mmCIF file of C-alpha atoms and ligand atoms in Angstrom:
data_model
loop_
_atom_site.group_PDB
_atom_site.id
_atom_site.type_symbol
_atom_site.label_atom_id
_atom_site.label_comp_id
_atom_site.label_asym_id
_atom_site.label_seq_id
_atom_site.Cartn_x
_atom_site.Cartn_y
_atom_site.Cartn_z
ATOM 1 C CA MET F 241 51.521 80.998 126.295
ATOM 2 C CA LYS F 242 55.191 81.039 127.281
ATOM 3 C CA ASN F 243 56.775 77.450 127.442
ATOM 4 C CA ILE F 244 59.606 75.881 129.421
ATOM 5 C CA ILE F 245 61.248 72.471 129.756
ATOM 6 C CA VAL F 246 62.625 71.575 133.243
ATOM 7 C CA THR F 247 64.728 68.403 133.486
ATOM 8 C CA GLY F 248 64.795 66.633 136.695
ATOM 9 C CA ALA F 249 61.126 67.117 137.543
ATOM 10 C CA SER F 250 61.292 64.937 140.414
ATOM 11 C CA GLY F 251 64.170 66.738 142.114
ATOM 12 C CA ASN F 252 64.212 69.537 144.825
ATOM 13 C CA LEU F 253 65.248 72.379 142.692
ATOM 14 C CA GLY F 254 63.304 70.931 139.544
ATOM 15 C CA GLN F 255 60.065 70.704 141.671
ATOM 16 C CA ALA F 256 60.515 74.528 142.824
ATOM 17 C CA VAL F 257 61.316 75.642 139.081
ATOM 18 C CA ILE F 258 58.278 73.875 137.761
ATOM 19 C CA GLN F 259 56.021 75.399 140.594
ATOM 20 C CA GLN F 260 57.226 78.857 139.833
ATOM 21 C CA PHE F 261 56.801 78.916 136.215
ATOM 22 C CA LEU F 262 53.346 77.267 136.576
ATOM 23 C CA LEU F 263 52.456 80.223 139.069
ATOM 24 C CA GLU F 264 53.376 82.466 136.413
ATOM 25 C CA GLY F 265 51.124 81.062 133.833
ATOM 26 C CA TRP F 266 53.717 79.238 131.792
ATOM 27 C CA GLN F 267 53.339 75.873 130.113
ATOM 28 C CA VAL F 268 55.632 73.494 131.597
ATOM 29 C CA THR F 269 57.224 70.129 130.408
ATOM 30 C CA GLY F 270 59.138 68.445 133.086
ATOM 31 C CA THR F 271 61.268 65.274 132.391
ATOM 32 C CA VAL F 272 61.455 62.249 134.679
ATOM 33 C CA ARG F 273 63.846 59.154 134.279
ATOM 34 C CA SER F 274 60.589 56.991 134.305
ATOM 35 C CA GLN F 275 56.979 57.625 133.649
ATOM 36 C CA LYS F 276 56.303 56.078 137.195
ATOM 37 C CA THR F 277 58.316 58.763 138.880
ATOM 38 C CA GLU F 278 56.329 60.992 141.001
ATOM 39 C CA ALA F 279 56.442 64.542 140.191
ATOM 40 C CA ASP F 280 53.802 66.791 142.021
ATOM 41 C CA ASN F 281 52.019 69.422 139.890
ATOM 42 C CA SER F 282 50.600 66.465 138.094
ATOM 43 C CA ASP F 283 47.111 67.776 138.254
ATOM 44 C CA ASP F 284 47.915 71.257 136.894
ATOM 45 C CA HIS F 285 46.615 71.171 133.224
ATOM 46 C CA SER F 286 49.638 73.446 132.235
ATOM 47 C CA PHE F 287 52.203 70.629 133.349
ATOM 48 C CA LYS F 288 53.330 67.706 131.236
ATOM 49 C CA LYS F 289 55.572 65.031 132.735
ATOM 50 C CA VAL F 290 57.488 63.245 130.065
ATOM 51 C CA ALA F 291 59.962 60.257 130.625
ATOM 52 C CA VAL F 292 63.070 60.809 128.665
ATOM 53 C CA ASP F 293 66.607 59.071 129.016
ATOM 54 C CA LEU F 294 68.822 62.202 129.070
ATOM 55 C CA ASN F 295 71.849 60.039 128.346
ATOM 56 C CA ASN F 296 70.311 58.844 125.082
ATOM 57 C CA GLU F 297 71.063 61.589 122.698
ATOM 58 C CA THR F 298 68.872 60.331 119.883
ATOM 59 C CA ALA F 299 65.741 59.842 122.328
ATOM 60 C CA THR F 300 66.374 63.336 123.903
ATOM 61 C CA GLY F 301 66.642 64.975 120.573
ATOM 62 C CA GLU F 302 63.313 63.319 119.548
ATOM 63 C CA PHE F 303 61.828 64.653 122.730
ATOM 64 C CA VAL F 304 62.664 68.289 121.911
ATOM 65 C CA THR F 305 61.549 67.860 118.403
ATOM 66 C CA THR F 306 58.050 66.742 119.756
ATOM 67 C CA ILE F 307 57.716 69.665 122.022
ATOM 68 C CA ILE F 308 58.681 72.046 119.344
ATOM 69 C CA ALA F 309 56.053 70.524 116.944
ATOM 70 C CA GLU F 310 53.471 70.799 119.615
ATOM 71 C CA GLN F 311 53.925 74.170 120.990
ATOM 72 C CA GLY F 312 55.817 75.797 117.867
ATOM 73 C CA LYS F 313 58.519 77.328 119.924
ATOM 74 C CA LEU F 314 60.487 76.928 123.098
ATOM 75 C CA ASP F 315 60.814 80.039 125.347
ATOM 76 C CA ALA F 316 63.313 78.495 128.095
ATOM 77 C CA ALA F 317 64.763 75.436 129.505
ATOM 78 C CA VAL F 318 66.139 74.985 133.197
ATOM 79 C CA LEU F 319 68.400 71.808 133.120
ATOM 80 C CA THR F 320 68.527 70.805 136.938
ATOM 81 C CA VAL F 321 69.694 67.123 136.436
ATOM 82 C CA GLY F 322 72.933 66.422 138.290
ATOM 83 C CA GLY F 323 74.274 64.713 141.414
ATOM 84 C CA PHE F 324 77.262 64.733 143.849
ATOM 85 C CA ALA F 325 80.322 62.441 144.751
ATOM 86 C CA MET F 326 82.966 62.723 147.233
ATOM 87 C CA GLY F 327 86.573 61.775 146.515
ATOM 88 C CA SER F 328 90.098 63.089 146.421
ATOM 89 C CA ILE F 329 92.359 62.207 143.312
ATOM 90 C CA ALA F 330 93.493 59.055 145.078
ATOM 91 C CA GLU F 331 90.086 57.973 145.694
ATOM 92 C CA THR F 332 88.720 58.920 142.188
ATOM 93 C CA THR F 333 89.295 56.419 139.321
ATOM 94 C CA ALA F 334 88.782 57.305 135.786
ATOM 95 C CA LYS F 335 85.397 55.451 135.708
ATOM 96 C CA ASP F 336 84.191 57.755 138.706
ATOM 97 C CA ILE F 337 84.860 60.695 136.691
ATOM 98 C CA PHE F 338 83.160 59.342 133.585
ATOM 99 C CA ILE F 339 79.925 58.483 135.748
ATOM 100 C CA GLN F 340 79.815 62.008 137.393
ATOM 101 C CA TYR F 341 80.272 63.471 133.531
ATOM 102 C CA GLN F 342 77.488 61.343 132.402
ATOM 103 C CA LEU F 343 75.173 62.500 135.342
ATOM 104 C CA ASN F 344 76.204 66.237 135.506
ATOM 105 C CA PHE F 345 77.263 67.100 131.760
ATOM 106 C CA ASP F 346 76.003 64.413 129.288
ATOM 107 C CA THR F 347 72.365 64.954 130.710
ATOM 108 C CA ALA F 348 72.729 68.659 130.146
ATOM 109 C CA TYR F 349 74.617 68.783 126.842
ATOM 110 C CA ALA F 350 72.220 66.185 125.120
ATOM 111 C CA ILE F 351 69.249 68.567 125.637
ATOM 112 C CA ALA F 352 71.042 71.821 125.648
ATOM 113 C CA ARG F 353 72.139 71.198 122.160
ATOM 114 C CA PRO F 354 68.673 70.715 120.403
ATOM 115 C CA VAL F 355 67.311 73.566 122.660
ATOM 116 C CA PHE F 356 69.986 75.957 121.695
ATOM 117 C CA ILE F 357 69.698 75.043 117.986
ATOM 118 C CA GLN F 358 65.907 75.914 117.968
ATOM 119 C CA MET F 359 66.311 78.878 120.047
ATOM 120 C CA MET F 360 69.032 79.994 117.493
ATOM 121 C CA LYS F 361 66.314 79.603 114.825
ATOM 122 C CA GLN F 362 63.841 81.642 116.792
ATOM 123 C CA GLY F 363 66.447 84.224 117.669
ATOM 124 C CA SER F 364 65.479 84.060 121.131
ATOM 125 C CA GLY F 365 65.368 82.019 124.396
ATOM 126 C CA ARG F 366 66.758 81.360 127.750
ATOM 127 C CA ILE F 367 68.895 78.090 128.875
ATOM 128 C CA PHE F 368 69.671 77.622 132.412
ATOM 129 C CA LEU F 369 72.373 75.295 133.328
ATOM 130 C CA VAL F 370 73.206 74.196 136.960
ATOM 131 C CA GLY F 371 76.917 74.300 138.050
ATOM 132 C CA SER F 372 78.229 74.350 141.386
ATOM 133 C CA GLN F 373 80.728 76.326 143.398
ATOM 134 C CA ALA F 374 83.184 73.133 142.945
ATOM 135 C CA GLY F 375 82.614 73.538 139.273
ATOM 136 C CA MET F 376 83.150 77.196 139.215
ATOM 137 C CA ASN F 377 86.361 77.125 141.279
ATOM 138 C CA MET F 378 88.964 74.086 141.547
ATOM 139 C CA GLU F 379 89.915 75.214 145.137
ATOM 140 C CA LYS F 380 86.331 73.942 146.123
ATOM 141 C CA SER F 381 86.740 70.778 144.290
ATOM 142 C CA LYS F 382 89.265 69.245 146.421
ATOM 143 C CA GLY F 383 87.586 66.134 147.945
ATOM 144 C CA VAL F 384 84.979 66.267 145.167
ATOM 145 C CA VAL F 385 87.254 65.755 142.224
ATOM 146 C CA ALA F 386 84.867 63.988 139.833
ATOM 147 C CA TYR F 387 81.938 65.966 140.636
ATOM 148 C CA GLY F 388 84.034 69.453 140.467
ATOM 149 C CA LEU F 389 85.521 68.316 137.055
ATOM 150 C CA ALA F 390 82.151 67.427 135.605
ATOM 151 C CA LYS F 391 80.561 70.603 136.810
ATOM 152 C CA SER F 392 83.340 72.503 135.384
ATOM 153 C CA LEU F 393 82.343 71.576 131.845
ATOM 154 C CA ILE F 394 78.884 73.521 132.513
ATOM 155 C CA PHE F 395 80.547 76.821 132.674
ATOM 156 C CA ARG F 396 82.739 76.072 129.628
ATOM 157 C CA LEU F 397 79.686 75.014 127.573
ATOM 158 C CA ALA F 398 77.811 78.025 128.870
ATOM 159 C CA GLU F 399 80.725 80.203 127.428
ATOM 160 C CA LEU F 400 80.675 78.568 124.105
ATOM 161 C CA MET F 401 76.952 78.864 123.864
ATOM 162 C CA ASN F 402 76.951 82.496 124.562
ATOM 163 C CA ASP F 403 79.896 83.175 122.110
ATOM 164 C CA GLU F 404 78.009 81.355 119.312
ATOM 165 C CA ALA F 405 74.731 83.232 120.339
ATOM 166 C CA TYR F 406 76.494 86.756 120.565
ATOM 167 C CA GLY F 407 74.312 89.305 119.106
ATOM 168 C CA THR F 408 71.118 87.275 119.405
ATOM 169 C CA ASP F 409 68.581 87.303 122.170
ATOM 170 C CA VAL F 410 69.632 83.700 123.114
ATOM 171 C CA LYS F 411 71.271 83.616 126.237
ATOM 172 C CA THR F 412 72.797 80.779 128.397
ATOM 173 C CA ILE F 413 72.956 81.282 132.178
ATOM 174 C CA VAL F 414 74.695 79.147 134.862
ATOM 175 C CA VAL F 415 73.111 78.836 138.096
ATOM 176 C CA VAL F 416 75.721 78.403 141.003
ATOM 177 C CA PRO F 417 73.830 77.180 144.026
ATOM 178 C CA SER F 418 75.604 77.100 147.390
ATOM 179 C CA THR F 419 74.071 74.094 149.665
ATOM 180 C CA ILE F 420 70.515 73.902 148.843
ATOM 181 C CA ASP F 421 68.036 73.402 151.847
ATOM 182 C CA THR F 422 66.670 69.730 150.786
ATOM 183 C CA PRO F 423 65.758 66.756 153.017
ATOM 184 C CA GLN F 424 68.706 64.848 151.670
ATOM 185 C CA ASN F 425 71.135 67.398 152.761
ATOM 186 C CA ARG F 426 69.480 67.948 156.196
ATOM 187 C CA ARG F 427 69.810 64.117 156.658
ATOM 188 C CA SER F 428 73.577 64.038 155.687
ATOM 189 C CA MET F 429 74.514 67.054 157.662
ATOM 190 C CA PRO F 430 72.156 67.032 160.538
ATOM 191 C CA HIS F 431 74.314 69.366 162.795
ATOM 192 C CA ALA F 432 74.498 72.175 160.085
ATOM 193 C CA ASP F 433 72.836 75.567 160.387
ATOM 194 C CA PHE F 434 69.973 75.018 157.929
ATOM 195 C CA THR F 435 69.169 78.770 158.077
ATOM 196 C CA LYS F 436 72.274 79.350 156.003
ATOM 197 C CA TRP F 437 71.445 77.301 153.186
ATOM 198 C CA VAL F 438 69.542 78.298 150.160
ATOM 199 C CA LYS F 439 65.829 77.284 149.734
ATOM 200 C CA PRO F 440 65.074 75.811 146.281
ATOM 201 C CA GLU F 441 62.291 78.342 146.002
ATOM 202 C CA THR F 442 64.680 81.265 146.237
ATOM 203 C CA ILE F 443 66.826 79.842 143.454
ATOM 204 C CA ALA F 444 63.678 79.310 141.209
ATOM 205 C CA GLY F 445 62.489 82.796 141.857
ATOM 206 C CA HIS F 446 66.000 84.290 140.616
ATOM 207 C CA ILE F 447 65.660 81.849 137.597
ATOM 208 C CA PHE F 448 62.385 83.209 136.639
ATOM 209 C CA LEU F 449 63.415 87.018 137.119
ATOM 210 C CA ASN F 450 66.502 86.307 134.814
ATOM 211 C CA CYS F 451 64.349 84.264 132.402
ATOM 212 C CA ILE F 452 62.075 87.425 131.875
ATOM 213 C CA SER F 453 64.707 89.906 131.842
ATOM 214 C CA ASP F 454 65.955 91.400 128.476
ATOM 215 C CA ASP F 455 69.442 91.527 129.953
ATOM 216 C CA PRO F 456 69.870 88.524 132.304
ATOM 217 C CA SER F 457 72.799 87.934 134.616
ATOM 218 C CA LEU F 458 74.815 85.276 132.869
ATOM 219 C CA LEU F 459 75.684 83.853 136.445
ATOM 220 C CA ILE F 460 73.268 83.188 139.242
ATOM 221 C CA GLU F 461 75.125 82.803 142.554
ATOM 222 C CA ASP F 462 72.722 81.663 145.336
HETATM 223 N N1 NAP B 613 71.718 69.796 146.480
HETATM 224 C C1 NAP B 613 72.747 70.935 146.735
HETATM 225 O O1 NAP B 613 73.110 71.289 147.719
HETATM 226 C C2 NAP B 613 73.366 71.440 145.191
HETATM 227 C C3 NAP B 613 74.409 72.347 145.404
HETATM 228 C C4 NAP B 613 74.933 72.729 144.323
HETATM 229 C C5 NAP B 613 74.590 72.379 143.077
HETATM 230 N N2 NAP B 613 73.563 71.450 143.035
HETATM 231 C C6 NAP B 613 72.997 71.037 141.659
HETATM 232 O O2 NAP B 613 71.818 71.362 141.480
HETATM 233 C C7 NAP B 613 71.069 70.617 140.805
HETATM 234 C C8 NAP B 613 69.787 70.234 141.325
HETATM 235 O O3 NAP B 613 69.977 69.573 142.850
HETATM 236 P P1 NAP B 613 68.689 69.070 143.560
HETATM 237 O O4 NAP B 613 69.287 69.138 144.954
HETATM 238 O O5 NAP B 613 67.679 69.455 143.231
HETATM 239 O O6 NAP B 613 68.946 67.546 143.006
HETATM 240 P P2 NAP B 613 68.046 66.113 143.348
HETATM 241 O O7 NAP B 613 66.971 66.568 144.316
HETATM 242 O O8 NAP B 613 68.957 65.041 143.649
HETATM 243 O O9 NAP B 613 67.331 66.004 141.907
HETATM 244 C C9 NAP B 613 68.051 65.574 140.754
HETATM 245 C C10 NAP B 613 67.102 65.149 139.784
HETATM 246 O O10 NAP B 613 67.988 64.535 138.840
HETATM 247 C C11 NAP B 613 67.279 63.244 138.185
HETATM 248 N N3 NAP B 613 68.385 62.451 137.745
HETATM 249 C C12 NAP B 613 69.299 62.123 138.596
HETATM 250 N N4 NAP B 613 70.148 61.287 137.618
HETATM 251 C C13 NAP B 613 69.578 61.283 136.439
HETATM 252 C C14 NAP B 613 69.930 60.612 135.164
HETATM 253 N N5 NAP B 613 70.782 60.059 134.908
HETATM 254 N N6 NAP B 613 68.935 60.993 133.935
HETATM 255 C C15 NAP B 613 67.969 61.677 134.184
HETATM 256 N N7 NAP B 613 67.578 62.245 135.481
HETATM 257 C C16 NAP B 613 68.424 62.142 136.550
HETATM 258 C C17 NAP B 613 66.710 62.949 139.526
HETATM 259 O O11 NAP B 613 65.574 61.883 139.141
HETATM 260 P P3 NAP B 613 65.367 60.826 139.941
HETATM 261 O O12 NAP B 613 64.031 61.453 140.996
HETATM 262 O O13 NAP B 613 64.533 59.790 139.179
HETATM 263 O O14 NAP B 613 66.251 60.240 140.689
HETATM 264 C C18 NAP B 613 66.141 64.323 140.088
HETATM 265 O O15 NAP B 613 64.959 64.569 139.477
HETATM 266 C C19 NAP B 613 71.997 69.260 140.395
HETATM 267 O O16 NAP B 613 72.358 69.617 139.157
HETATM 268 C C20 NAP B 613 72.976 69.659 141.541
HETATM 269 O O17 NAP B 613 74.360 69.203 140.978
HETATM 270 C C21 NAP B 613 72.937 71.034 144.227
#
């Protein structure tokens, strides 16, 4: 059975990705911040919820080691943890940037690194990082300075990983969602046209298709 780690199991995108891979018959391990955190799919025998502090590099490395010891290999990882903050340069302190860095990059790097090391040993694997339009294009970072800067590192990391893995079947793919149709976004932008927003399930479907492809697109813009 193929297996996958999904971080942010309680989140909108995390839930959709977990659902997609369970439907496809994969073994899914979802990370949450606390074991008390609700994550649906708990009844599915192919789903395991694990509490991991992704800002703790040692704990995160031990989590990956345990999964590999239990399952013998790791086929894919989808790292959905992240969050948003507004603010122009005048409104953004260095500490604000550090907070966004910790939330959007540190939580990804701490797990991407041991996952990448394992996949390089195997010679295959798929790692999905979640960027954003602001992170891809600084024009779109105006007014979201800390968020855009933190997400921009996701793209640079993917470039470095794909460079190191060149010639192998280890691929790192950046997912770039536009506005996702989530309850939180509907609450904060009640007058927006929700039909223009991308559904988490649509992104999850694209992630799955790229995950099983021999020649995945390294950028998924949804
Ligand atoms: N929503 C959008 O419109 C949009 C647009 C572009 C990009 N994105 C990106 O897409 C990804 C998923 O978005 P989403 O809307 O699904 O987000 P979401 O529903 O807010 O889910 C975020 C997940 O991250 C977890 N999390 C937050 N801080 C954490 C931390 N310090 N350590 C570990 N876990 C933490 C949350 O856990 P808890 O449940 O415990 O809080 C939750 O499971 C994010 O990276 C986001 O930046 C989103």
